[in-house]
Amino acid sequence: PPAASAANDREAHAQALQDVPAAMRSYYDGFWYFSAVLPDPYESWTPPKAPVQFCYNDSYQGNSWRAAALAEYQKLVADFAKAGLAKPNLIVTNSNNNIDVQLSQLQNQIRQGCNVILSIPSSPTGLCAGVQEAHKRGVLFVSVESPVFCKEAINVDFNEYYGGLQTGRWLAQALGGKGSVVMLDGVPGLAPTVARHEAAMSVFAQHPGIKVVGTVVGMWTPSIAKSKMLQFLATHPQRIDGVWNGALMGVAAGQALSQSGRPAARINGFSGSCSFLAYWKQNHLQSLSLSQGGAPALYEAFLVAARMLQGQKPVVNTILYPLPEITDANLDQWYKPSMTVQSNCFADPPDGRAVADSYFDPLFKGGAPLKVALQP
Amino acid sequence: MMVALRQRAYAVPVLVTVALLLAVNAALNRSFVSPDNWAPILAGATPFIVTALAQAAPILAGGGGIDLSVGPLAGLVNAILVAVLVPRGLDGPLPMIGAALALGALSGLLNGAIVCMLRVQPIIATLGSFLVYQGLTLEVLPTAGGSAPAWLRAASGRVGWIPGPLLLLLVLAAAWLALGVTAYRRNLLAVGGDERAAYAAGIDVAAVRIIAYVIAGMLAAVAGLAFTAVLGSADPSVGVPYTLTSVAGAALGGLSLAGGRGGMLGAAAGGALLFLVQNLLTLAQVSIFYLQIATGLILLAAVAINAVSDLRRRRSTAAA
Amino acid sequence: MSDLAPMTRAPGMDATAAAAIPPLLEARGLRRSFGATIALDDVSLGLAGGEIHALIGENGSGKSTLIKMLSGIVRPDSGEIRCDGSPVRFADPQAARRAGIVTCFQETLVLEELSVRDNIVLGQDGVIRRCRGPAAEAALARAALAELGVAIDLDRPLGRLKLAQRQLVTIARALAGPWRLLILDESTSALDVEERDRLFDALFRYRAAGRAILFVSHRMDEIARIADRTTVLRSGRSVATLAAAQADTPRLLALMSGPEEARAALGQATPSPPTARSRGVVLRADGIVLRPRAAPIALDLSAGEILGLAGLEGHGQERFLDCIAGLAAPDRGTITGGTTRVRSVVDAARAGIAFLPRDRKRDGIFAPLSVADNLTIARLGRFSRAGLIRRIRRLEAVRTAMARLRVRARGPEAAIDTLSGGNQQKVLLGRLLLTEPRVLALNDPMRGVDPGAKHDLYDELRALAATRIAVLLLSTELPELCLLCDRVAVFRDHAVVAVLDRAALSEPRLIAAMFGHAAADDRA
Amino acid sequence: MLARHLSRWRGEGGGYAALVLLASGLYLGTAALIPGYLSLASLRSVLLLASLLGIAAIGQTLTIVLGGLDLSIPAVIGFAEVTVAQLYGQGWPFAAAALLVLAAALLFGAMNGLVASGLEVHPLIVTLASGSILLGAILAVTHGQASGTVPDWLSATVSVVGHTGPIPLPGAVVAWLVAAAGIVILEHRSVPGRWLYAIGANASAARYARLPLRRVWMLAYAVSAGFAALAGMLLAGFSGAADAEVGAPYLFTTVAAVVIGGTPLSGGRGGYGRTVLGCLIITELTTLLIGLGLDQPGQEIFLGAMIVLLVATYGRQTHLGLRV
Ligand SMILES: Nc1ncnc2c1ncn2[C@@H]1O[C@H](COP(=O)(O)OP(=O)(O)OP(=O)(O)O)[C@@H](O)[C@H]1O
Ligand SMILES: Nc1ncnc2c1ncn2[C@@H]1O[C@H](COP(=O)(O)OP(=O)(O)OP(=O)(O)O)[C@@H](O)[C@H]1O
Ligand SMILES: [Mg+2]
Ligand SMILES: [Mg+2]
């Protein structure tokens, strides 16, 4: 079901989408399952003078994805500082997934004089009080790969729903439109889990031959995914033809199947983790993965913020882009021999970007071009 | 008067620590003390304080008393308010506060009955409700969303000239003081101190304990209301982390986890302490990689101070 | 004060009138088992207003279980309890209390964190409803304590009180509400003679006022002194109820344990043969000052000697014993065991001093563990190789110890808490002996032990002394001190005011010394 | 003789017999409900998952018998998993990495025991704090970028299809059963084992009996951390990835396994034999709920209700009246 707040804003959503160039609207497909696209809240915002204070309001720092994102941010700010555009210090907070703490940290950052806050909120709604305050005080708030429902924020993301469609379509096609599929979900209650799942389900619903035999909640954690998958297989003797993987759990699913003595099934990747690529390569699988590394995610969000600092205005509050696809054909461009099944990295796009910088041009109006050429 | 002071002696270390942290916070960031910021700061501290208060009641009641369901219950209340009541137009203060408190009381009654009537160990009984509430929350609210009514959101700011969260804390303090006039608080400490002695003296141990769980449930529900006010929406993952912080807060507040010693003042201070530590570490821009270490160390230091002062107190008792 | 009014209907009723109406409380055919243990088999008992009714029996004969039944704590499996002639079922202690039955249980059940006042008024209120304000509560508590002739600071937390004071507080708690029947389960065991006499005075007053008292004690002298009637329990059965005239001690002992063992128990009346004191000093306390301005204490203990420590509660004898055991440090002075200077528990262990704490349940036994574990826990190294216990060896040692100490238990594997108090005490003594001590420091070891078991323990102590073990025996029972000790040091105001040796030892002299009379001439 | 053995099978936390009955009943009941569950593959899956939980729960049992609790187990698991994978990935010999991890864990655990017994602070709070410090330290060292590899034989040890010599069970399961037997024997027959029970039963009496309280506390928590580290290393082989949070699911499940086994939190009673059955019961129960096709909320609701119901049927505390 659509998120409650998105439903309220459905009309506004449809209205705002009119401002998105028609050719790019497919990347916004089904996004209202997740959140609403709204007009640019920073329409009348005057960018602060350089040097700008950049801040990072993070919700967790315990994995390599987040670490890569932070490192990318630090590098970009350093580049900006060298050009005299930013203060050299990046103010960083981490709330350990406690949304109340993150909110108070956000409010603190506003008080500390941050001009641009990039944030990965642990809840799409929990920061809204702070986001409103930021907006009121002329602070630019940009969410990174976790859009918030608040009208006052700029969201930069790939479309989770669109990612679910991409992977779901591949799996349906790889199975020839028939067979039994297990859904392997991330953390329940989080919007990306729901959006990805719903999108993939909507694809499978179009294939009468595909039977979804169950959902396993793997929490985006390999050890949990493998345990749950083993328990699932222990109680489901029927043949499993495909596993739809909602990110990070593909290897766990494959190992669980083979260790339970089951024939191999088709499994998609979602995030382009090195681990999955190595597994893919070693076992000569046929698969498809998206690439969703932390560094590119932060780069795209920073790029949007940088454009806005130059006075460019986004056409809507939510900037979405498609994720690059890793396929059997281009796997070798992504895979590196150093990757192993135990690797904990993400395969970054060869040029460090999810999409070409020019992808965003149609989504912005006015303003000046960037003063420095950004390099991821 | 002296007795009243002595009864609160257990809370002195934590109160001193809180005062110290307030001073450091204020020194690091002037705006911390500006009246404009009282409401948001208090709003941030409220969930910590209220959940620690909730945890305090079953801990004081002894017999291994603990309520692991405090966090998930607060989350469930948040979900039910926003995803069930608001869409049905029941978004006035009366239905929302009433429903939250009723839910909390019901949960406490259940937990209490399982502990006292079925005689299941509290940690396992409330682990059961922990899981059940977590599941129910997802059932009610599959993903974050919704919005709280305007009056509730406004309450996290100012009510008249007084910060809403402060008003809430004052109401809770008044309620606890009122309980002190009745026999309940003494009964609670007696049951927690030695359940056999309390039972033999004719105290209805089960009733006292069940009420402690009801208090915990209702305070957890109040925390749920507070989340809703601060977040302005509902989020199924918001409550769970507060179970551990509530236990930590109560322990920091000088409550004996064996029961029978301590009180709500300490628990509130313990909760505030946890908030201030996080706030301080953020303000001080402690590298995020060291944040968790610092939190753990401060926690250890605080309990150590408590323990040492407590050992000293007990030594002097023994010598007398 | 009005709260202390009796609930009796006809105060001052005489005995013949009492016989005509149903007894205040009556138990008929009570039975109760705990798992395999039958605690009560068939117990009947009648309690009338205006009488002090004694209940005696060996350890484990079911006295406390019966009392818990009358107080609403344990439910009978069968049988019935009648109150004023009509059957009652007390759901909980509160219900018994409402019927006018108040109880001091064998264990001193107090709340250490609460004040004396709170401890005394405990249980009078509802779960939430509070009957009186703080001032009225204080008045009530003060009045209840005054009944016992004591004044304790009402704001003091109980944790700061000595065992005897705690015991008095629990009695005051029982007296504080309206009541008709007062049950005292070994409540005198922690009191000294003075406190006990004041309690007895109060009991006599209550008897005169027509209230009933059920009194449990293992001290036959107390029974003889105050009981109007005595009921004897044996193995969970009530075997007889005797009026004071018929209840001479030999007869009671015979009823308690069967004639055979009673004779043995009476045998204790022969005092220990005097020990030669020339066999070498094993423990020397020199210039010990227990608190500022108290006179220094000098005592020597010879191998094979039994030295008694006596005194009114709180006069320093207990602290002295703690100092010997290395648990406390004196203000000044030295304690030397053999050649070791004792400053800590570790020193005491090295000096071969073994200590038996007073509170068996709190500081002695390991409750669900077996007799074997309880006996050997402090010396497991003796029965183990490479950290692994050699079971056969240990079992042999346990069997030997159990036989020697005459421990009555289902076997070495029986859980210690299924044993009677006296037998638990024997196990604890056995634990100390396994450490092969040179000095035994015993804090009131016979507390709550029945006469038969006491007799066993007396024999054991004498046998130990004969093997050159020196014994320091702190006791509140004067006959025991007279019976066992070679010498008794009497404490008053944290100093030794008299050391009575065998020849000078008698109860009147002990009492005189304890109260500070005759101090001068008896000082050693 | 027989009677004595039978009487050991009863007991306060519910009889062993009830537990065995429940564990096997759950297995057969699930098999009746779900065709195919009776296969060797399914049994091995359940045993493997139970063994991971079981190894993590060894320390939880010992510390609970001692009258404490160890909430740092998840952190130690995460620490061991990340460290061993990282070091091995950097080219250390596996044995060296494992020994280092084990030594660090033992030291960490001993510190827990020392602080908790020295300050007389409830171990719940001590281990909560120390766990947070340990997890923080991993973050500080790896900057969130932990990665590494494990040797193939380690993965085989925790692979459902793994064999241990001729035994058709993965090494982790065999190791668990051996460790369980060892622990049960040591609980009853070793000197520190009996001290553990005595101190848990009555700390005050233990002090008077001059038992080495502090050493036993340190030992119990060191052993706890040691086995948590072992579980962490096995999890490194199991999941492949290095993830400091990998221990998170073992926070409450280890406590639940102990209590479902009938070991009361008050200390001095119960033992690891019960926990073994508790682990089997929990694993079977969660498998059953997955097998029934319940969604995640449904699984949580049922699991919570079942835990309470189970403990309420056989693991009830005695009536207060019988403890006065
Ligand atoms: N809660 C209980 N569980 C198991 N056995 C019990 C329980 N209470 C009492 N018993 C057993 O019942 C018997 C009677 O015990 P009780 O305490 O009534 O004896 P007693 O006459 O008061 O002994 P003492 O003189 O030592 O106080 C004993 O064997 C005792 O071990
Ligand atoms: N007040 C009491 N004093 C002593 N023992 C009690 C008391 N109340 C109950 N018990 C004992 O505790 C055990 C369980 O009692 P209780 O009736 O409360 O349990 P229950 O399982 O709820 O019973 P039921 O299933 O019949 O409702 C019984 O052995 C009973 O004798
Ligand atoms: Mg019942
Ligand atoms: Mg008794």
Short mmCIF file of C-alpha atoms in Angstrom, two decimals, chain A residues 17-273:
data_model
loop_
_atom_site.label_atom_id
_atom_site.label_comp_id
_atom_site.label_asym_id
_atom_site.label_seq_id
_atom_site.Cartn_x
_atom_site.Cartn_y
_atom_site.Cartn_z
CA LEU A 17 5.71 15.38 -12.18
CA GLN A 18 4.49 17.61 -15.02
CA ASP A 19 7.66 19.63 -14.54
CA VAL A 20 9.87 16.59 -15.10
CA PRO A 21 10.86 16.20 -18.75
CA ALA A 22 8.70 13.48 -20.30
CA ALA A 23 11.68 11.36 -21.31
CA MET A 24 12.81 11.09 -17.70
CA ARG A 25 9.45 10.36 -16.17
CA SER A 26 9.91 6.61 -16.43
CA TYR A 27 12.62 6.91 -13.78
CA TYR A 28 9.96 8.37 -11.49
CA ASP A 29 7.61 5.42 -12.04
CA GLY A 30 5.88 4.17 -8.96
CA PHE A 31 7.83 6.49 -6.77
CA TRP A 32 4.70 7.53 -4.95
CA TYR A 33 4.68 4.07 -3.40
CA PHE A 34 7.57 5.45 -1.58
CA SER A 35 7.22 9.17 -1.27
CA ALA A 36 5.74 12.10 -3.12
CA VAL A 37 7.48 14.26 -5.68
CA LEU A 38 6.78 17.90 -4.94
CA PRO A 39 7.79 21.33 -6.20
CA ASP A 40 11.21 22.74 -5.38
CA PRO A 41 11.04 24.12 -1.82
CA TYR A 42 14.17 26.22 -2.36
CA GLU A 43 12.58 28.22 -5.19
CA SER A 44 13.28 31.52 -3.42
CA TRP A 45 16.44 30.44 -1.63
CA THR A 46 19.54 32.59 -1.93
CA PRO A 47 22.68 30.45 -1.77
CA PRO A 48 25.13 31.40 0.98
CA LYS A 49 28.40 33.10 0.15
CA ALA A 50 31.56 31.02 -0.12
CA PRO A 51 33.21 29.50 1.83
CA VAL A 52 30.28 27.28 2.66
CA GLN A 53 30.06 25.08 5.76
CA PHE A 54 29.26 21.52 4.68
CA CYS A 55 27.78 19.07 7.19
CA TYR A 56 26.91 15.41 7.21
CA ASN A 57 24.02 14.12 9.28
CA ASP A 58 24.45 10.36 9.15
CA SER A 59 22.43 7.69 10.89
CA TYR A 60 24.94 4.86 10.94
CA GLN A 61 28.60 4.33 10.32
CA GLY A 62 29.13 0.65 10.80
CA ASN A 63 29.53 -0.61 7.24
CA SER A 64 31.70 -0.06 4.24
CA TRP A 65 28.91 1.52 2.21
CA ARG A 66 28.56 4.33 4.70
CA ALA A 67 32.31 4.58 5.07
CA ALA A 68 32.74 4.93 1.31
CA ALA A 69 30.07 7.64 1.23
CA LEU A 70 31.74 9.57 4.03
CA ALA A 71 35.16 9.30 2.40
CA GLU A 72 33.69 10.58 -0.86
CA TYR A 73 32.08 13.52 0.92
CA GLN A 74 35.34 14.38 2.65
CA LYS A 75 37.19 14.28 -0.64
CA LEU A 76 34.65 16.50 -2.39
CA VAL A 77 34.66 19.04 0.43
CA ALA A 78 38.45 19.08 0.38
CA ASP A 79 38.37 19.80 -3.35
CA PHE A 80 35.86 22.58 -2.76
CA ALA A 81 37.92 24.00 0.08
CA LYS A 82 41.00 24.08 -2.11
CA ALA A 83 39.05 26.21 -4.54
CA GLY A 84 38.03 28.47 -1.65
CA LEU A 85 34.39 27.46 -1.98
CA ALA A 86 34.03 25.55 1.29
CA LYS A 87 35.30 25.61 4.81
CA PRO A 88 37.79 22.80 5.14
CA ASN A 89 36.14 21.03 8.06
CA LEU A 90 33.21 18.75 7.48
CA ILE A 91 30.91 18.50 10.50
CA VAL A 92 29.80 14.90 10.85
CA THR A 93 27.31 13.23 13.17
CA ASN A 94 26.18 9.65 13.52
CA SER A 95 23.06 8.66 15.43
CA ASN A 96 23.48 4.91 15.46
CA ASN A 97 20.05 4.54 13.88
CA ASN A 98 18.26 6.39 16.64
CA ILE A 99 16.01 8.84 14.88
CA ASP A 100 15.44 11.07 17.91
CA VAL A 101 19.14 11.44 18.36
CA GLN A 102 19.56 12.16 14.68
CA LEU A 103 16.93 14.86 14.91
CA SER A 104 18.62 16.53 17.82
CA GLN A 105 21.93 16.25 16.01
CA LEU A 106 20.37 17.90 12.98
CA GLN A 107 19.03 20.72 15.12
CA ASN A 108 22.46 21.09 16.63
CA GLN A 109 24.07 21.32 13.22
CA ILE A 110 21.67 24.06 12.20
CA ARG A 111 22.61 25.97 15.33
CA GLN A 112 26.28 25.40 14.61
CA GLY A 113 26.05 27.31 11.34
CA CYS A 114 25.95 24.60 8.73
CA ASN A 115 24.98 25.90 5.26
CA VAL A 116 24.54 22.60 3.47
CA ILE A 117 23.54 19.43 5.27
CA LEU A 118 23.68 16.11 3.46
CA SER A 119 21.83 13.50 5.43
CA ILE A 120 21.06 9.82 5.46
CA PRO A 121 18.07 9.75 7.79
CA SER A 122 17.11 6.55 9.54
CA SER A 123 13.47 7.45 9.08
CA PRO A 124 11.74 9.20 6.19
CA THR A 125 9.57 11.22 8.54
CA GLY A 126 11.48 11.57 11.75
CA LEU A 127 13.67 14.49 10.77
CA CYS A 128 10.92 16.72 9.42
CA ALA A 129 10.89 19.08 12.38
CA GLY A 130 14.60 19.69 11.84
CA VAL A 131 14.25 19.92 8.08
CA GLN A 132 11.62 22.61 8.48
CA GLU A 133 13.90 24.50 10.80
CA ALA A 134 16.78 24.18 8.32
CA HIS A 135 14.61 25.46 5.52
CA LYS A 136 13.42 28.37 7.63
CA ARG A 137 16.99 29.36 8.39
CA GLY A 138 18.19 29.09 4.81
CA VAL A 139 20.12 25.89 5.30
CA LEU A 140 20.08 23.50 2.33
CA PHE A 141 19.01 20.01 3.38
CA VAL A 142 19.69 17.21 0.91
CA SER A 143 18.87 13.60 1.66
CA VAL A 144 21.18 10.98 0.21
CA GLU A 145 19.53 7.81 -1.08
CA SER A 146 16.85 7.91 1.61
CA PRO A 147 14.20 10.42 0.57
CA VAL A 148 12.24 12.08 3.34
CA PHE A 149 8.58 12.95 3.27
CA CYS A 150 9.06 16.53 4.37
CA LYS A 151 8.19 19.14 1.77
CA GLU A 152 11.19 21.27 2.70
CA ALA A 153 13.90 18.82 1.72
CA ILE A 154 15.74 18.08 -1.50
CA ASN A 155 15.96 14.35 -2.11
CA VAL A 156 18.57 12.79 -4.35
CA ASP A 157 18.13 9.11 -4.99
CA PHE A 158 17.86 6.35 -7.44
CA ASN A 159 14.24 5.28 -7.59
CA GLU A 160 13.97 2.28 -5.24
CA TYR A 161 10.82 1.28 -7.01
CA TYR A 162 12.48 1.52 -10.38
CA GLY A 163 15.33 -0.66 -9.07
CA GLY A 164 12.76 -3.25 -8.00
CA LEU A 165 11.33 -3.14 -11.52
CA GLN A 166 14.74 -3.55 -13.14
CA THR A 167 15.66 -6.59 -11.08
CA GLY A 168 12.19 -8.08 -11.15
CA ARG A 169 12.01 -7.79 -14.93
CA TRP A 170 15.36 -9.46 -15.34
CA LEU A 171 14.41 -12.36 -13.06
CA ALA A 172 11.07 -12.90 -14.80
CA GLN A 173 12.79 -12.90 -18.15
CA ALA A 174 15.63 -15.17 -16.95
CA LEU A 175 13.07 -17.68 -15.73
CA GLY A 176 11.28 -17.56 -19.04
CA GLY A 177 8.18 -16.25 -17.32
CA LYS A 178 7.59 -19.29 -15.17
CA GLY A 179 8.82 -20.96 -12.01
CA SER A 180 8.73 -20.50 -8.28
CA VAL A 181 10.38 -17.50 -6.72
CA VAL A 182 11.40 -16.65 -3.17
CA MET A 183 11.42 -12.99 -2.19
CA LEU A 184 14.42 -12.10 -0.04
CA ASP A 185 13.67 -8.84 1.75
CA GLY A 186 15.66 -6.32 3.71
CA VAL A 187 14.72 -4.75 7.04
CA PRO A 188 10.94 -4.72 7.40
CA GLY A 189 9.33 -1.36 8.05
CA LEU A 190 11.84 0.54 5.98
CA ALA A 191 10.58 2.23 2.85
CA PRO A 192 13.25 0.84 0.47
CA THR A 193 12.34 -2.70 1.48
CA VAL A 194 8.69 -2.10 0.76
CA ALA A 195 9.22 -0.17 -2.46
CA ARG A 196 11.61 -2.72 -3.95
CA HIS A 197 9.43 -5.62 -2.92
CA GLU A 198 6.26 -4.06 -4.29
CA ALA A 199 7.93 -3.23 -7.60
CA ALA A 200 9.25 -6.74 -8.10
CA MET A 201 5.88 -8.19 -7.11
CA SER A 202 4.17 -5.97 -9.65
CA VAL A 203 6.39 -7.47 -12.34
CA PHE A 204 5.75 -11.04 -11.21
CA ALA A 205 2.04 -10.33 -11.14
CA GLN A 206 2.23 -9.83 -14.90
CA HIS A 207 3.61 -13.36 -15.36
CA PRO A 208 1.00 -15.96 -14.51
CA GLY A 209 3.67 -18.66 -14.69
CA ILE A 210 5.66 -17.17 -11.87
CA LYS A 211 4.64 -18.28 -8.44
CA VAL A 212 5.98 -16.45 -5.42
CA VAL A 213 6.30 -19.21 -2.82
CA GLY A 214 7.32 -17.08 0.14
CA THR A 215 9.11 -14.10 1.58
CA VAL A 216 12.24 -14.47 3.65
CA VAL A 217 13.31 -11.53 5.75
CA GLY A 218 17.08 -11.39 5.52
CA MET A 219 17.56 -7.94 7.01
CA TRP A 220 20.16 -7.05 4.33
CA THR A 221 22.53 -9.08 6.50
CA PRO A 222 24.20 -12.13 4.94
CA SER A 223 24.35 -14.20 8.13
CA ILE A 224 20.68 -13.62 8.89
CA ALA A 225 19.66 -14.11 5.29
CA LYS A 226 21.50 -17.40 5.15
CA SER A 227 20.01 -18.63 8.44
CA LYS A 228 16.49 -17.70 7.43
CA MET A 229 16.96 -19.10 3.97
CA LEU A 230 18.16 -22.42 5.42
CA GLN A 231 15.12 -22.53 7.65
CA PHE A 232 12.91 -21.67 4.71
CA LEU A 233 14.40 -24.44 2.59
CA ALA A 234 14.14 -26.91 5.46
CA THR A 235 10.40 -26.38 5.50
CA HIS A 236 9.80 -25.91 1.78
CA PRO A 237 10.72 -29.05 -0.11
CA GLN A 238 9.50 -27.77 -3.48
CA ARG A 239 11.91 -26.71 -6.18
CA ILE A 240 13.02 -23.06 -6.08
CA ASP A 241 13.75 -21.59 -9.50
CA GLY A 242 14.59 -18.04 -8.59
CA VAL A 243 15.40 -15.84 -5.65
CA TRP A 244 14.60 -12.19 -5.91
CA ASN A 245 17.19 -10.48 -3.74
CA GLY A 246 16.47 -7.08 -2.32
CA ALA A 247 20.19 -6.31 -1.91
CA LEU A 248 23.26 -7.75 -0.17
CA MET A 249 21.88 -11.24 0.31
CA GLY A 250 22.47 -12.93 -3.04
CA VAL A 251 25.53 -14.90 -1.97
CA ALA A 252 23.80 -16.03 1.23
CA ALA A 253 20.83 -17.25 -0.81
CA GLY A 254 23.06 -19.10 -3.27
CA GLN A 255 25.04 -20.78 -0.48
CA ALA A 256 21.89 -21.75 1.39
CA LEU A 257 20.48 -23.38 -1.73
CA SER A 258 23.61 -25.33 -2.58
CA GLN A 259 24.24 -26.39 1.04
CA SER A 260 20.68 -27.65 1.29
CA GLY A 261 21.39 -29.80 -1.73
CA ARG A 262 19.10 -27.79 -3.97
CA PRO A 263 19.70 -27.11 -7.64
CA ALA A 264 21.05 -23.64 -8.37
CA ALA A 265 18.46 -20.95 -8.87
CA ARG A 266 18.55 -17.62 -10.65
CA ILE A 267 19.49 -14.87 -8.23
CA ASN A 268 19.79 -11.20 -8.97
CA GLY A 269 22.12 -8.72 -7.35
CA PHE A 270 20.94 -5.31 -6.31
CA SER A 271 23.73 -3.22 -4.93
CA GLY A 272 26.73 -4.38 -6.92
CA SER A 273 28.56 -5.64 -3.86
#
